[in-house]
Amino acid sequence: MGKTPQQRRKLKGGRAKKKGLGRQAQKNIVPKKREQAAVASIANDIVGKVWDKTKTLKQNFNAVGLVMDPNARARKPGAIQEPASGSSVVAEIEKAVKNVKRNKRFAAAGEIEFVERLVAKHGTDCVAMARDMKINVYQLTPKQLQQKIKRVKGSLALVGEEL
């Protein structure tokens, strides 16, 4: 096998040159990067209404009534400035969060079958379920099994069945 062109250049002069963009192409790339960095949008409409693009991130957070770093108080007492009083933005955000509808999670058929076999054999004793290595092949802990049973019961309640 022969040597590649890069290997031949190394043998001739020491360091191989990397093939890249010419000067004209490099000049065209820089403005695009700057343009992309300058364009920023606020995804939340509630915060977007009161956001001031001339202020820094920290100043905007304080004006809105949010804390930028919740752990700062633990590191240094007095590091956090108190948020602006009378901020209705936080109340609007909390109201919007309360109105969010959560999706119901349905248990998979295999998960329902797994829980039904454990409940049929052990009833509500999750410690015994956790020790049953024939059915509990995933070696779930009693706490994990309680959560799984709760999820399956909730899923079956939505459908109108019982465990």
GROMACS .gro file of C-alpha atoms in nm:
model
  163
    1MET     CA    1   0.000   0.000   0.000
    2GLY     CA    2   0.119   0.346  -0.084
    3LYS     CA    3   0.123   0.650   0.132
    4THR     CA    4  -0.163   0.899   0.128
    5PRO     CA    5  -0.095   1.256   0.007
    6GLN     CA    6  -0.105   1.384   0.366
    7GLN     CA    7   0.155   1.130   0.475
    8ARG     CA    8   0.378   1.226   0.180
    9ARG     CA    9   0.357   1.594   0.274
   10LYS     CA   10   0.456   1.505   0.630
   11LEU     CA   11   0.761   1.320   0.504
   12LYS     CA   12   0.867   1.614   0.285
   13GLY     CA   13   0.831   1.914   0.508
   14GLY     CA   14   0.735   1.802   0.855
   15ARG     CA   15   0.388   1.933   0.923
   16ALA     CA   16   0.094   1.856   0.695
   17LYS     CA   17  -0.129   2.146   0.593
   18LYS     CA   18  -0.496   2.107   0.663
   19LYS     CA   19  -0.726   2.176   0.375
   20GLY     CA   20  -0.980   2.435   0.477
   21LEU     CA   21  -1.170   2.734   0.359
   22GLY     CA   22  -1.007   3.022   0.176
   23ARG     CA   23  -1.001   3.377   0.310
   24GLN     CA   24  -1.310   3.485   0.120
   25ALA     CA   25  -1.514   3.193   0.257
   26GLN     CA   26  -1.397   3.259   0.613
   27LYS     CA   27  -1.506   3.624   0.589
   28ASN     CA   28  -1.854   3.511   0.489
   29ILE     CA   29  -1.888   3.276   0.788
   30VAL     CA   30  -1.813   3.525   1.068
   31PRO     CA   31  -2.110   3.760   1.011
   32LYS     CA   32  -2.352   3.468   1.007
   33LYS     CA   33  -2.235   3.353   1.350
   34ARG     CA   34  -2.273   3.702   1.491
   35GLU     CA   35  -2.617   3.734   1.336
   36GLN     CA   36  -2.734   3.408   1.493
   37ALA     CA   37  -2.602   3.505   1.837
   38ALA     CA   38  -2.777   3.844   1.828
   39VAL     CA   39  -3.121   3.698   1.758
   40ALA     CA   40  -3.272   3.572   2.083
   41SER     CA   41  -3.635   3.514   2.159
   42ILE     CA   42  -3.824   3.457   2.482
   43ALA     CA   43  -4.028   3.139   2.460
   44ASN     CA   44  -4.267   3.225   2.744
   45ASP     CA   45  -4.525   3.486   2.640
   46ILE     CA   46  -4.585   3.604   2.996
   47VAL     CA   47  -4.217   3.679   3.058
   48GLY     CA   48  -4.169   3.805   2.701
   49LYS     CA   49  -4.412   4.093   2.759
   50VAL     CA   50  -4.201   4.244   3.040
   51TRP     CA   51  -3.855   4.140   2.913
   52ASP     CA   52  -3.625   4.436   2.845
   53LYS     CA   53  -3.361   4.355   2.581
   54THR     CA   54  -3.138   4.640   2.698
   55LYS     CA   55  -3.097   4.485   3.046
   56THR     CA   56  -2.882   4.188   3.143
   57LEU     CA   57  -3.028   3.850   3.223
   58LYS     CA   58  -2.985   3.902   3.597
   59GLN     CA   59  -3.148   4.246   3.586
   60ASN     CA   60  -3.444   4.109   3.390
   61PHE     CA   61  -3.489   3.822   3.635
   62ASN     CA   62  -3.491   4.064   3.929
   63ALA     CA   63  -3.738   4.293   3.753
   64VAL     CA   64  -3.972   4.003   3.679
   65GLY     CA   65  -3.946   3.868   4.033
   66LEU     CA   66  -3.757   3.549   3.958
   67VAL     CA   67  -3.431   3.431   4.113
   68MET     CA   68  -3.153   3.354   3.867
   69ASP     CA   69  -2.953   3.122   4.097
   70PRO     CA   70  -3.160   2.959   4.373
   71ASN     CA   71  -2.846   2.816   4.537
   72ALA     CA   72  -2.667   3.150   4.573
   73ARG     CA   73  -2.813   3.216   4.918
   74ALA     CA   74  -2.670   2.886   5.045
   75ARG     CA   75  -2.322   2.979   4.923
   76LYS     CA   76  -2.310   3.343   5.038
   77PRO     CA   77  -2.559   3.512   5.265
   78GLY     CA   78  -2.682   3.837   5.115
   79ALA     CA   79  -2.578   3.745   4.758
   80ILE     CA   80  -2.931   3.762   4.622
   81GLN     CA   81  -3.109   4.092   4.578
   82GLU     CA   82  -3.470   4.089   4.678
   83PRO     CA   83  -3.703   4.066   4.377
   84ALA     CA   84  -3.918   4.361   4.281
   85SER     CA   85  -4.226   4.382   4.499
   86GLY     CA   86  -4.571   4.373   4.345
   87SER     CA   87  -4.462   4.166   4.046
   88SER     CA   88  -4.768   4.016   3.884
   89VAL     CA   89  -4.560   3.808   3.642
   90VAL     CA   90  -4.490   3.536   3.900
   91ALA     CA   91  -4.861   3.517   3.985
   92GLU     CA   92  -4.948   3.487   3.614
   93ILE     CA   93  -4.691   3.208   3.565
   94GLU     CA   94  -4.825   3.018   3.869
   95LYS     CA   95  -5.179   3.057   3.737
   96ALA     CA   96  -5.076   2.926   3.394
   97VAL     CA   97  -4.901   2.626   3.551
   98LYS     CA   98  -5.210   2.533   3.751
   99ASN     CA   99  -5.420   2.530   3.434
  100VAL     CA  100  -5.187   2.289   3.251
  101LYS     CA  101  -5.358   1.959   3.184
  102ARG     CA  102  -5.144   1.654   3.256
  103ASN     CA  103  -5.157   1.356   3.023
  104LYS     CA  104  -5.283   1.032   3.171
  105ARG     CA  105  -5.034   0.746   3.160
  106PHE     CA  106  -5.169   0.407   3.066
  107ALA     CA  107  -4.979   0.101   3.184
  108ALA     CA  108  -4.852  -0.140   2.922
  109ALA     CA  109  -5.015  -0.481   2.887
  110GLY     CA  110  -4.699  -0.659   3.008
  111GLU     CA  111  -4.676  -0.432   3.311
  112ILE     CA  112  -5.040  -0.501   3.403
  113GLU     CA  113  -4.986  -0.877   3.368
  114PHE     CA  114  -4.670  -0.857   3.583
  115VAL     CA  115  -4.849  -0.670   3.863
  116GLU     CA  116  -5.157  -0.897   3.845
  117ARG     CA  117  -4.941  -1.207   3.893
  118LEU     CA  118  -4.763  -1.052   4.193
  119VAL     CA  119  -5.088  -0.935   4.355
  120ALA     CA  120  -5.254  -1.274   4.294
  121LYS     CA  121  -4.968  -1.453   4.471
  122HIS     CA  122  -4.876  -1.207   4.752
  123GLY     CA  123  -5.173  -0.972   4.797
  124THR     CA  124  -5.051  -0.634   4.922
  125ASP     CA  125  -4.724  -0.757   5.080
  126CYS     CA  126  -4.464  -0.568   4.873
  127VAL     CA  127  -4.171  -0.707   5.074
  128ALA     CA  128  -4.271  -1.062   4.978
  129MET     CA  129  -4.318  -0.948   4.617
  130ALA     CA  130  -3.966  -0.805   4.613
  131ARG     CA  131  -3.822  -1.137   4.737
  132ASP     CA  132  -4.009  -1.346   4.477
  133MET     CA  133  -3.738  -1.398   4.216
  134LYS     CA  134  -3.953  -1.611   3.984
  135ILE     CA  135  -4.207  -1.338   3.911
  136ASN     CA  136  -4.001  -1.029   4.007
  137VAL     CA  137  -3.722  -1.097   3.758
  138TYR     CA  138  -3.644  -0.722   3.739
  139GLN     CA  139  -3.556  -0.730   4.113
  140LEU     CA  140  -3.771  -0.427   4.189
  141THR     CA  141  -3.762  -0.297   4.547
  142PRO     CA  142  -4.075  -0.288   4.764
  143LYS     CA  143  -4.103   0.090   4.707
  144GLN     CA  144  -4.076   0.049   4.329
  145LEU     CA  145  -4.339  -0.225   4.339
  146GLN     CA  146  -4.575  -0.002   4.540
  147GLN     CA  147  -4.537   0.273   4.279
  148LYS     CA  148  -4.593   0.026   3.995
  149ILE     CA  149  -4.907  -0.112   4.161
  150LYS     CA  150  -5.036   0.243   4.213
  151ARG     CA  151  -4.973   0.327   3.844
  152VAL     CA  152  -5.146   0.010   3.723
  153LYS     CA  153  -5.446   0.070   3.951
  154GLY     CA  154  -5.473   0.426   3.820
  155SER     CA  155  -5.450   0.305   3.463
  156LEU     CA  156  -5.716   0.038   3.518
  157ALA     CA  157  -5.941   0.291   3.694
  158LEU     CA  158  -5.932   0.507   3.381
  159VAL     CA  159  -6.043   0.212   3.173
  160GLY     CA  160  -6.305   0.104   3.428
  161GLU     CA  161  -6.150  -0.223   3.546
  162GLU     CA  162  -6.015  -0.342   3.880
  163LEU     CA  163  -5.699  -0.520   3.984
   0.00000   0.00000   0.00000
